[in-house]
Short mmCIF file of C-alpha atoms in Angstrom, two decimals:
data_model
loop_
_atom_site.label_atom_id
_atom_site.label_comp_id
_atom_site.label_asym_id
_atom_site.label_seq_id
_atom_site.Cartn_x
_atom_site.Cartn_y
_atom_site.Cartn_z
CA MET A 19 84.52 -5.39 52.86
CA SER A 20 82.58 -3.08 51.86
CA LEU A 21 80.38 -5.14 49.10
CA PHE A 22 77.20 -6.75 49.80
CA THR A 23 77.64 -10.28 49.10
CA HIS A 24 74.64 -11.64 50.55
CA ASP A 25 70.93 -10.19 50.12
CA ALA A 26 68.98 -8.19 51.55
CA THR A 27 66.69 -10.37 53.65
CA TYR A 28 70.65 -11.40 55.49
CA TYR A 29 71.48 -7.98 56.30
CA SER A 30 68.14 -6.55 57.83
CA ASN A 31 67.91 -9.25 59.87
CA GLN A 32 71.65 -7.92 60.34
CA ILE A 33 70.06 -4.91 61.35
CA LYS A 34 67.46 -6.46 63.27
CA ARG A 35 69.73 -8.17 65.81
CA ARG A 36 72.11 -4.93 66.24
CA GLU A 37 75.28 -6.26 64.50
CA VAL A 38 74.53 -3.51 62.68
CA THR A 39 73.43 -0.75 61.88
CA ALA A 40 70.81 1.06 59.39
CA THR A 41 73.60 3.96 59.18
CA GLU A 42 76.60 1.40 58.26
CA LEU A 43 75.37 -0.07 55.72
CA VAL A 44 74.78 3.59 53.87
CA GLU A 45 77.31 4.28 54.45
CA ARG A 46 79.04 0.97 52.35
CA ALA A 47 76.50 1.43 49.35
CA PHE A 48 78.00 4.12 48.61
CA LYS A 49 81.99 3.73 49.26
CA ASN A 50 80.56 1.23 47.29
CA ILE A 51 79.02 3.32 44.63
CA LYS A 52 82.17 6.09 44.55
CA SER A 53 84.58 3.76 43.93
CA LEU A 54 83.53 1.81 41.52
CA ASP A 55 81.20 2.80 39.53
CA ASP A 56 83.09 4.32 36.73
CA LYS A 57 83.90 0.22 35.99
CA LEU A 58 80.26 0.37 34.71
CA ASN A 59 78.37 3.59 34.38
CA SER A 60 75.05 2.08 36.61
CA VAL A 61 74.64 5.02 38.77
CA ILE A 62 73.25 8.32 37.79
CA HIS A 63 71.83 9.80 40.63
CA ILE A 64 72.77 8.99 44.29
CA GLN A 65 71.18 11.15 47.58
CA GLU A 66 72.40 10.68 50.43
CA ALA A 67 71.37 13.18 52.45
CA GLU A 68 67.74 12.03 52.27
CA ALA A 69 69.65 8.09 52.79
CA PHE A 70 71.36 9.02 55.89
CA GLU A 71 68.65 11.71 57.65
CA LYS A 72 66.02 7.69 57.19
CA ALA A 73 69.44 5.00 58.14
CA LYS A 74 69.77 7.96 60.94
CA SER A 75 66.16 8.00 62.02
CA TYR A 76 66.04 3.78 61.48
CA ASP A 77 68.85 3.75 63.84
CA GLU A 78 67.53 5.67 67.20
CA HIS A 79 64.04 3.70 66.50
CA ILE A 80 65.31 0.36 66.57
CA VAL A 81 67.79 1.07 69.43
CA SER A 82 64.64 1.74 72.36
CA LEU A 83 63.25 -2.05 71.40
CA SER A 84 63.27 -5.15 72.36
CA ASP A 85 64.43 -8.21 70.66
CA LYS A 86 60.04 -8.79 70.66
CA GLU A 87 59.43 -5.39 68.76
CA ARG A 88 61.95 -5.29 66.24
CA ALA A 89 60.81 -8.70 64.75
CA THR A 90 58.02 -6.71 63.87
CA LEU A 91 59.74 -4.64 61.96
CA PRO A 92 59.39 -4.69 58.41
CA HIS A 93 60.85 -6.51 56.75
CA PHE A 94 63.51 -4.87 54.62
CA TYR A 95 64.37 -2.18 58.06
CA GLY A 96 67.47 -0.16 57.40
CA VAL A 97 68.27 -1.61 53.35
CA PRO A 98 70.28 0.19 51.26
CA ILE A 99 68.66 0.08 47.53
CA LEU A 100 69.30 1.63 44.27
CA ILE A 101 65.15 2.64 42.30
CA LYS A 102 65.65 2.57 38.88
CA ASP A 103 64.79 5.79 37.36
CA LEU A 104 62.19 5.18 34.78
CA GLY A 105 59.00 5.03 35.78
CA GLN A 106 59.14 4.98 39.20
CA SER A 107 59.06 8.38 41.07
CA GLU A 108 60.20 9.36 44.75
CA GLU A 109 59.62 12.67 45.52
CA GLY A 110 62.23 15.66 45.18
CA GLN A 111 63.72 13.17 43.39
CA PRO A 112 64.86 13.15 39.59
CA ALA A 113 62.76 11.27 37.56
CA ILE A 114 65.13 11.75 34.38
CA ASN A 115 63.83 8.19 31.89
CA GLY A 116 67.14 8.03 29.89
CA SER A 117 66.45 11.65 28.16
CA LYS A 118 67.83 14.85 27.80
CA LEU A 119 64.43 15.50 27.56
CA PHE A 120 63.80 15.17 30.94
CA LYS A 121 67.81 15.74 32.43
CA ASP A 122 66.59 19.22 34.83
CA ASN A 123 63.20 16.92 36.10
CA ILE A 124 62.24 16.53 39.46
CA ALA A 125 59.09 14.46 40.25
CA LYS A 126 56.38 15.56 41.99
CA SER A 127 54.69 12.78 43.95
CA THR A 128 55.64 9.24 44.61
CA ASP A 129 54.85 5.90 42.37
CA ASN A 130 53.34 3.24 44.50
CA PHE A 131 55.26 1.03 43.73
CA VAL A 132 58.71 3.19 45.21
CA GLN A 133 56.06 3.40 48.34
CA ALA A 134 55.25 0.37 49.11
CA ILE A 135 59.22 -0.78 49.01
CA ILE A 136 59.77 2.97 51.15
CA ASP A 137 56.75 0.97 53.08
CA ALA A 138 59.21 -2.47 52.93
CA GLY A 139 61.46 -0.45 54.90
CA TYR A 140 64.06 -0.11 52.33
CA ILE A 141 65.87 3.26 52.10
CA ILE A 142 66.47 4.48 48.83
CA VAL A 143 70.13 5.66 47.60
CA GLY A 144 70.54 6.29 44.38
CA ARG A 145 68.72 5.92 41.20
CA THR A 146 69.99 3.54 37.90
CA ASN A 147 70.72 3.73 34.51
CA VAL A 148 68.50 3.57 31.74
CA PRO A 149 67.90 3.79 27.97
CA GLU A 150 66.06 6.51 26.49
CA PHE A 151 62.13 5.66 27.63
CA GLY A 152 63.88 1.39 27.91
CA PHE A 153 62.97 1.31 24.83
CA LYS A 154 66.18 -1.30 24.36
CA GLY A 155 67.15 -3.93 25.14
CA LEU A 156 70.96 -2.67 26.15
CA THR A 157 71.94 0.52 28.32
CA ASP A 158 73.22 3.08 25.51
CA PRO A 159 71.70 6.93 26.97
CA GLU A 160 72.80 9.43 24.74
CA LEU A 161 72.93 11.57 28.48
CA PHE A 162 74.54 9.41 30.69
CA GLY A 163 76.32 5.87 28.28
CA HIS A 164 76.60 2.82 28.47
CA THR A 165 76.24 0.55 31.06
CA TYR A 166 78.90 -2.31 31.22
CA SER A 167 77.78 -5.80 32.27
CA PRO A 168 80.87 -6.47 36.07
CA ILE A 169 80.64 -9.56 34.42
CA GLY A 170 83.79 -9.38 32.33
CA HIS A 171 83.71 -11.01 28.34
CA GLY A 172 86.64 -9.81 26.90
CA LEU A 173 84.85 -7.66 24.04
CA SER A 174 87.29 -4.82 22.56
CA SER A 175 83.30 -2.53 23.37
CA GLY A 176 83.36 -4.10 26.26
CA GLY A 177 79.48 -6.92 27.25
CA SER A 178 76.32 -5.44 28.44
CA SER A 179 74.74 -5.36 31.03
CA GLY A 180 71.58 -5.31 28.85
CA GLY A 181 68.36 -3.04 29.49
CA SER A 182 66.58 -1.52 29.97
CA SER A 183 66.82 -2.23 33.98
CA GLY A 184 70.89 -3.23 33.10
CA GLY A 185 71.88 -0.45 35.89
CA SER A 186 69.54 -2.18 38.34
CA GLY A 187 71.36 -5.48 37.34
CA ALA A 188 75.12 -4.40 37.05
CA ALA A 189 74.73 -2.40 40.21
CA VAL A 190 73.02 -5.28 42.22
CA LYS A 191 76.42 -7.99 40.42
CA ALA A 192 79.04 -6.39 41.48
CA GLY A 193 77.53 -5.86 45.10
CA PHE A 194 76.80 -1.92 46.46
CA VAL A 195 73.73 -2.66 46.95
CA PRO A 196 71.78 -6.26 47.54
CA ILE A 197 69.11 -5.54 45.48
CA ALA A 198 67.51 -3.07 43.44
CA THR A 199 64.00 -2.67 41.61
CA ALA A 200 63.45 -2.74 37.88
CA GLY A 201 60.70 -3.05 35.17
CA ASP A 202 59.83 -6.03 32.81
CA GLY A 203 57.86 -4.65 29.33
CA GLY A 204 59.21 -6.71 27.24
CA GLY A 205 62.19 -8.25 28.57
CA SER A 206 63.68 -5.57 30.12
CA ILE A 207 64.19 -7.26 33.82
CA ARG A 208 64.97 -10.54 32.92
CA ILE A 209 67.70 -9.35 30.71
CA PRO A 210 69.82 -8.39 32.75
CA ALA A 211 68.83 -10.82 34.35
CA SER A 212 70.07 -13.71 32.03
CA PHE A 213 73.19 -10.98 31.29
CA ASN A 214 74.54 -10.45 35.11
CA GLY A 215 73.53 -13.49 36.43
CA LEU A 216 70.75 -13.07 38.36
CA ILE A 217 67.16 -14.10 39.67
CA GLY A 218 64.92 -11.32 37.70
CA LEU A 219 61.02 -12.47 38.69
CA LYS A 220 58.13 -10.26 35.95
CA PRO A 221 54.84 -10.75 37.82
CA THR A 222 51.93 -12.09 36.58
CA ARG A 223 49.95 -8.79 34.65
CA GLY A 224 48.64 -6.86 37.75
CA ARG A 225 49.95 -7.75 41.26
CA ILE A 226 52.51 -5.43 41.43
CA VAL A 227 50.86 -2.00 42.49
CA THR A 228 50.45 0.18 40.08
CA GLY A 229 49.67 4.46 40.28
CA PRO A 230 49.13 6.52 40.32
CA ASP A 231 50.07 8.91 37.52
CA GLY A 232 49.45 5.72 35.91
CA TYR A 233 47.09 2.15 36.62
CA ARG A 234 47.97 0.02 32.54
CA SER A 235 51.54 1.10 31.93
CA TRP A 236 52.23 -0.14 27.99
CA GLN A 237 48.85 -1.58 28.61
CA GLY A 238 49.87 -3.95 31.30
CA ALA A 239 53.16 -5.25 29.47
CA SER A 240 54.73 -3.90 31.89
CA VAL A 241 54.85 -4.17 34.99
CA ASP A 242 57.34 -3.23 38.23
CA PHE A 243 59.65 -5.55 40.46
CA VAL A 244 63.09 -5.87 41.34
CA LEU A 245 66.49 -7.89 39.96
CA SER A 246 67.63 -10.51 43.40
CA LYS A 247 70.12 -12.58 44.56
CA SER A 248 67.62 -14.37 46.35
CA VAL A 249 64.46 -16.56 45.69
CA ALA A 250 63.64 -14.96 50.16
CA ASP A 251 64.00 -11.86 48.96
CA THR A 252 62.28 -11.85 45.40
CA PHE A 253 58.67 -13.35 47.19
CA GLU A 254 59.13 -11.62 50.26
CA THR A 255 60.01 -7.96 48.11
CA LEU A 256 56.83 -9.51 46.01
CA LYS A 257 54.64 -9.62 48.88
CA LEU A 258 55.32 -6.20 49.97
CA THR A 259 54.97 -4.71 46.64
CA SER A 260 52.10 -7.14 45.50
CA ASN A 261 48.61 -4.50 44.07
CA GLN A 262 45.98 -3.84 46.59
CA VAL A 263 44.98 -0.43 45.01
CA LEU A 264 40.96 -1.55 43.53
CA GLU A 265 40.66 1.60 41.08
CA SER A 266 44.12 -0.27 39.42
CA PRO A 267 42.48 -1.95 35.93
CA TYR A 268 43.58 -5.50 36.93
CA LEU A 269 44.29 -7.93 39.59
CA ALA A 270 46.28 -10.90 39.44
CA PRO A 271 43.73 -14.43 39.64
CA ASP A 272 45.56 -15.28 42.91
CA GLN A 273 46.20 -13.51 46.18
CA LEU A 274 50.36 -14.63 47.49
CA PRO A 275 50.70 -17.03 50.40
CA GLU A 276 51.74 -15.68 53.38
CA THR A 277 54.86 -18.32 53.07
CA ILE A 278 56.59 -20.67 50.32
CA THR A 279 58.15 -24.23 51.14
CA ALA A 280 60.45 -25.83 48.76
CA THR A 281 58.63 -27.63 46.35
CA ASP A 282 57.87 -31.42 46.80
CA LYS A 283 55.86 -31.79 44.04
CA LYS A 284 56.82 -33.73 41.29
CA LEU A 285 56.56 -31.36 38.08
CA ARG A 286 55.97 -31.71 34.33
CA ILE A 287 57.86 -29.12 32.61
CA ALA A 288 57.53 -28.75 28.81
CA TYR A 289 61.16 -27.11 27.83
CA SER A 290 62.17 -25.98 24.02
CA HIS A 291 65.02 -23.50 23.05
CA LYS A 292 62.79 -22.87 19.48
CA SER A 293 62.70 -18.91 18.67
CA PRO A 294 59.04 -18.06 18.30
CA VAL A 295 60.11 -15.51 15.93
CA GLY A 296 62.77 -18.40 13.59
CA SER A 297 66.09 -17.11 14.44
CA GLU A 298 68.64 -19.53 14.21
CA ILE A 299 70.31 -20.61 18.21
CA GLU A 300 73.55 -19.86 19.67
CA GLN A 301 75.82 -23.19 21.29
CA ASP A 302 75.44 -21.96 24.40
CA ALA A 303 72.09 -21.32 25.18
CA ILE A 304 71.90 -24.44 23.83
CA ASP A 305 73.07 -26.71 26.60
CA ALA A 306 71.99 -23.49 29.31
CA LEU A 307 68.52 -25.12 28.74
CA ASN A 308 69.74 -28.73 28.62
CA LYS A 309 72.23 -27.82 31.75
CA THR A 310 68.40 -26.93 33.30
CA VAL A 311 66.78 -29.83 32.31
CA GLU A 312 69.02 -32.39 33.87
CA ILE A 313 68.77 -29.85 36.90
CA LEU A 314 65.06 -30.78 36.76
CA LYS A 315 64.92 -34.02 35.85
CA SER A 316 67.85 -34.75 38.77
CA LEU A 317 65.51 -32.98 41.54
CA GLY A 318 62.38 -36.03 40.25
CA HIS A 319 60.33 -33.76 37.72
CA GLU A 320 59.30 -34.85 34.70
CA VAL A 321 60.30 -33.20 31.59
CA VAL A 322 59.29 -32.86 28.00
CA GLU A 323 60.17 -31.33 24.88
CA ASP A 324 57.22 -30.12 23.82
CA ALA A 325 56.20 -26.19 22.32
CA PRO A 326 52.91 -24.26 21.45
CA VAL A 327 51.94 -22.99 18.12
CA VAL A 328 52.27 -19.80 18.02
CA ASP A 329 52.30 -16.45 15.40
CA GLY A 330 55.44 -15.48 16.93
CA LYS A 331 55.77 -12.95 14.23
CA ARG A 332 52.42 -11.17 14.79
CA ALA A 333 52.80 -10.67 18.14
CA MET A 334 55.60 -8.84 17.98
CA GLU A 335 54.52 -7.25 15.38
CA THR A 336 50.83 -5.99 18.20
CA TYR A 337 54.34 -5.26 20.31
CA PHE A 338 55.79 -2.81 17.97
CA GLN A 339 52.75 -1.10 17.70
CA MET A 340 52.25 -0.51 21.20
CA ASN A 341 55.68 0.89 21.74
CA MET A 342 54.37 2.93 19.19
CA VAL A 343 50.74 4.31 20.31
CA GLU A 344 52.37 4.08 23.90
CA THR A 345 55.24 6.38 22.46
CA ALA A 346 53.28 8.22 20.47
CA ALA A 347 49.93 9.09 23.73
CA MET A 348 53.38 10.09 26.26
CA PHE A 349 55.08 11.95 23.98
CA LYS A 350 51.57 14.26 23.18
CA GLY A 351 51.11 14.54 27.14
CA ILE A 352 54.30 16.55 27.27
CA GLU A 353 53.17 18.62 24.13
CA LEU A 354 50.62 19.41 26.14
CA SER A 355 53.05 19.66 29.57
CA ILE A 356 55.69 21.83 28.48
CA GLY A 357 53.26 23.44 25.37
CA ARG A 358 55.62 23.37 22.68
CA ASP A 359 56.04 20.32 20.03
CA ILE A 360 58.82 17.82 20.10
CA THR A 361 62.28 18.04 18.03
CA LYS A 362 64.72 16.27 17.00
CA ASP A 363 66.52 17.87 18.99
CA ASP A 364 64.40 17.21 22.59
CA VAL A 365 64.60 12.75 22.39
CA GLU A 366 66.81 10.52 20.85
CA LEU A 367 66.55 9.64 16.95
CA VAL A 368 65.55 6.06 17.34
CA SER A 369 62.74 7.29 20.30
CA TYR A 370 61.72 10.43 18.23
CA GLY A 371 61.35 7.87 15.20
CA MET A 372 58.51 6.00 17.30
CA TYR A 373 56.11 8.98 17.89
CA LYS A 374 55.87 9.94 14.73
CA ALA A 375 55.34 6.09 13.38
CA GLY A 376 52.71 5.85 16.49
CA ASP A 377 50.73 8.67 15.35
CA ARG A 378 49.71 7.27 12.37
CA VAL A 379 48.66 3.87 13.41
CA LYS A 380 44.84 3.72 13.66
CA GLY A 381 42.74 3.07 16.20
CA TRP A 382 41.51 -0.47 14.40
CA GLN A 383 44.76 -1.13 14.16
CA TYR A 384 45.31 -0.52 17.93
CA VAL A 385 42.12 -3.09 18.94
CA HIS A 386 43.48 -5.35 17.24
CA ALA A 387 46.89 -5.62 18.58
CA LEU A 388 45.62 -6.14 22.06
CA ASN A 389 42.84 -8.95 21.43
CA SER A 390 45.63 -10.65 20.03
CA TRP A 391 46.99 -10.64 23.52
CA ASP A 392 44.56 -11.90 24.21
CA GLN A 393 44.33 -14.52 21.47
CA LEU A 394 47.94 -15.41 22.99
CA SER A 395 47.39 -15.47 26.34
CA ALA A 396 44.55 -18.37 25.90
CA GLN A 397 46.43 -19.59 23.44
CA TYR A 398 49.14 -19.79 26.35
CA HIS A 399 47.24 -20.82 28.73
CA GLN A 400 45.71 -24.28 26.79
CA PHE A 401 49.00 -25.74 25.55
CA LEU A 402 49.51 -26.01 28.87
CA ASP A 403 46.11 -27.17 30.50
CA LYS A 404 45.90 -29.28 28.20
CA ASN A 405 48.94 -31.20 28.37
CA ASN A 406 49.16 -31.07 32.50
CA TYR A 407 52.43 -28.44 32.11
CA ASP A 408 53.16 -26.51 35.20
CA PHE A 409 55.34 -23.95 33.28
CA PHE A 410 57.11 -23.93 29.90
CA LEU A 411 61.02 -23.87 29.53
CA THR A 412 63.30 -21.88 27.30
CA PRO A 413 66.13 -20.51 27.00
CA THR A 414 66.12 -16.07 28.58
CA ILE A 415 67.99 -14.93 25.77
CA ASN A 416 69.30 -17.29 22.83
CA GLY A 417 73.32 -16.64 24.11
CA THR A 418 75.33 -14.84 26.86
CA SER A 419 75.61 -10.71 26.89
CA VAL A 420 77.40 -9.04 23.51
CA PRO A 421 79.74 -5.82 23.15
CA VAL A 422 77.62 -2.50 24.20
CA ASP A 423 77.46 -1.62 20.87
CA ALA A 424 75.84 -4.52 19.51
CA PHE A 425 72.61 -2.98 18.27
CA ASP A 426 73.70 0.36 16.96
CA ILE A 427 72.17 1.98 14.23
CA ASN A 428 72.98 1.71 10.78
CA ASP A 429 73.75 4.43 8.45
CA ASP A 430 70.31 3.13 5.92
CA ILE A 431 67.71 3.80 8.93
CA ARG A 432 69.56 6.48 10.57
CA ASP A 433 68.92 8.49 7.36
CA ARG A 434 64.86 6.99 7.21
CA LEU A 435 63.51 7.98 10.70
CA GLU A 436 65.28 11.19 9.61
CA ARG A 437 62.91 11.54 7.08
CA ILE A 438 60.14 9.42 8.69
CA ASP A 439 57.63 13.19 8.04
CA GLU A 440 58.12 12.34 4.34
CA LEU A 441 57.34 8.11 4.65
CA GLU A 442 54.43 6.10 3.92
CA ASP A 443 52.71 4.79 6.66
CA GLU A 444 53.61 1.00 5.91
CA GLU A 445 57.67 1.66 5.19
CA ALA A 446 57.58 4.95 8.37
CA PHE A 447 55.87 1.33 10.35
CA GLY A 448 58.32 -1.47 8.80
CA ILE A 449 61.34 0.52 10.09
CA PHE A 450 61.28 -0.93 12.97
CA GLY A 451 60.19 -3.87 12.63
CA GLU A 452 64.94 -2.95 10.76
CA LEU A 453 65.27 -1.33 13.75
CA PHE A 454 65.37 -4.25 16.18
CA THR A 455 66.10 -7.72 14.37
CA ASP A 456 69.16 -8.16 15.14
CA SER A 457 67.80 -7.25 19.46
CA LEU A 458 64.85 -9.87 18.79
CA ALA A 459 67.61 -12.67 17.25
CA LYS A 460 69.45 -12.30 20.60
CA ILE A 461 66.15 -12.06 22.62
CA PRO A 462 63.18 -14.67 21.17
CA TYR A 463 61.99 -14.95 24.32
CA THR A 464 60.84 -12.74 26.30
CA GLN A 465 58.11 -10.39 25.12
CA HIS A 466 54.90 -13.25 24.85
CA ALA A 467 54.56 -13.19 28.93
CA ASN A 468 54.58 -10.19 29.08
CA LEU A 469 51.69 -9.61 26.23
CA THR A 470 50.01 -12.34 27.65
CA GLY A 471 50.65 -11.47 31.58
CA GLN A 472 51.56 -14.10 32.53
CA PRO A 473 55.16 -14.52 35.23
CA ALA A 474 58.00 -15.52 34.04
CA LEU A 475 61.34 -16.41 35.84
CA SER A 476 64.70 -16.33 34.54
CA LEU A 477 67.31 -18.21 37.04
CA PRO A 478 71.21 -18.65 36.85
CA LEU A 479 71.77 -22.06 35.95
CA TYR A 480 74.53 -22.40 33.85
CA GLU A 481 77.79 -20.27 32.91
CA THR A 482 80.21 -21.35 30.17
CA LYS A 483 83.18 -22.80 30.17
CA ASP A 484 84.70 -18.30 30.32
CA LYS A 485 82.63 -17.49 33.03
CA LEU A 486 78.86 -16.03 30.79
CA PRO A 487 75.98 -16.59 31.81
CA VAL A 488 72.56 -17.57 30.39
CA GLY A 489 69.46 -17.41 32.31
CA SER A 490 66.77 -20.26 31.88
CA MET A 491 63.18 -18.80 30.97
CA PHE A 492 60.23 -20.95 33.89
CA VAL A 493 56.46 -19.20 32.62
CA ALA A 494 54.04 -20.09 34.63
CA ARG A 495 50.19 -19.15 34.08
CA LYS A 496 49.03 -16.11 35.31
CA GLY A 497 48.57 -16.18 39.12
CA GLY A 498 51.58 -18.65 39.31
CA GLU A 499 54.11 -16.62 40.67
CA ALA A 500 54.46 -18.80 43.96
CA ALA A 501 54.64 -22.15 42.24
CA LEU A 502 57.71 -20.72 40.33
CA LEU A 503 59.19 -20.06 43.31
CA GLU A 504 58.30 -23.12 44.83
CA LEU A 505 59.86 -25.13 42.13
CA ALA A 506 63.38 -22.05 42.45
CA LEU A 507 63.26 -22.70 46.50
CA GLN A 508 63.73 -25.90 45.83
CA ILE A 509 66.66 -25.78 42.64
CA GLU A 510 68.27 -23.13 44.38
CA ASN A 511 68.20 -25.79 48.15
CA ALA A 512 69.49 -27.74 45.93
CA GLY A 513 73.03 -25.92 45.48
CA PHE A 514 72.07 -25.18 41.52
CA ILE A 515 71.72 -21.39 41.30
CA LYS A 516 74.36 -19.32 40.35
CA SER A 517 74.42 -14.94 42.30
CA ASP A 518 77.02 -14.43 43.49
CA ILE A 519 78.35 -10.92 42.66
CA ILE A 520 81.91 -9.83 41.64
CA ASP A 521 84.64 -8.32 42.97
CA LEU A 522 85.33 -5.92 40.74
CA ASN A 523 88.42 -5.14 42.81
CA GLU A 524 88.56 -9.07 41.82
CA ASN A 525 88.13 -8.86 38.32
CA PRO A 526 88.87 -5.19 36.41
CA ILE A 527 86.88 -4.72 33.54
#
C-alpha cells in the first residue's frame, strides 16, 4: 500500500532503523499524487528531480552511520512533505500564490520557514493548491480550479476541502503525504483541519520563524505551520520551526519545552457555541461541541459554559480593513516590480476589489483597527485570567464542509466590484462585508485568535452519522501551545482523535 497511513514521526523512525529508504517514501508520495490527485486537485506542482536527488543523498549518508549516529539525525529525516503555495517560497521553485499574475513566477530565495522545514529533515515533493492570495475559506483559484475534500459529502458539486490551506488538507487526509505545510491568517489551518478531520494548530504570533522578505505578514495575523495527523508531529514540527530570528517584530512570550507529556492536571475550560457575529449555529456544530465537553468531563476536567463579551462585528470590520490595506500594499509593491499598474485582467475580481478598497483606507483608520486588536487580546486574556480558565473552547466551524461553490459571488456584488472605482468609499468598503456574509456565518470562530495573537488548536473529535467531521477549537493564552498540546496528547492517548486517512481507492468521490 503506497498511502501514508501513519504520521511523519513513524516514517522517519522507519528510515532511521533502515526499514525503508527515503527514496522509497518519495516514490510512494509521487505515486499517490499521480494516481489519485485527479479526484482532489490538491497539488499544483511536483518537483521530482530535486526530491529524488535529496532522497538519494539521505540514503547514501545514513548507510555509513551507526545506530547511535542515526538517532541524532534530524527528527523528520527523509519524510516527504508538500508545501503550501502561498508565502512559502523555495528558491528555484514556482511561487504562484493561486494567481495568474504569478503563473510563471519562480522564487529567487527560500523563506526562513521553508528552510526550517528542510532543516527538520523533510523532503519537499511539491506544492499545494490555494485560493488566490489566500483570501477565501475555500480553495477555488480560477487558475487551477477547486480542491475537493477526500471525504465523500454526497453533494452534487462536491465537498470543499476548505481554505486557504485546502490543497494541503486534502493531500494529508488522502494519505498522499503524512504531513503538509499550511498557513493561517483567519482560520486557514483550522478550517481545512475541521473540514477534513485533521489536527490544525495556529501558533502564537511570533512563534514561527518569518522572513527574510517579510517579517509581519498581515501585521502578525498570519502565521505559517502544518496540517498533521498526530500530536507528536505537531509538537516536534513546532519546535523545529520556532522563531530564532531576533530581527522579527514579534516573539512568542514563552520558550517551548523539549518534550511534552499528556496533561495530568485537572483543567478548567470555558466553552460556548455562540457565534461572535450573531449567526445561527447549525446542530452539527452544537453536537460536536457537546461531544467534546463529554470527552473533557470523562478525562476529569471542569467545563463551564461561558464566553468573553466582545464586539465580534467590530472585530471583523477591522479584519476586513487589514485585508484591504495589506492587499493594496502588496499590489503596490508588485506594480513597482513589474513597472505597470495591475488591472482586472491580471487578478481575480475579489482580489482587484480588495486592492482598490484598501487604497482608500485612511492611515488613522488602520491604526485604530490595529489598536482594537490589542483591546480584543486584552479582553480574551482577562476573560481567561479572571475566571481561572485554562482554555476557551468553541466549534472550529459552524457545521460540516460545504459545496465548493457555496461562497460564489452573486451578480449584484460582481457588478459593484466591476465598478468599484466609481463607488464612494463607504460603499466600496461595504461590499466586502456583504461578500463574506455567507462564509462568515459558516466560519465565525477562527478569526479572533489571528487578531489577538493567541494559539488556537482544532482537533477532530466528532463525526456526524454520515462520517463528516466537525472540529473543536481550543484557544489558550499567548505562548500556550505546549499546554494545548499536552491536553491534545491526553485526548489522543484516550483514543478520541479521529484523524485516519481516507483511501480514495475505497471511497471514490
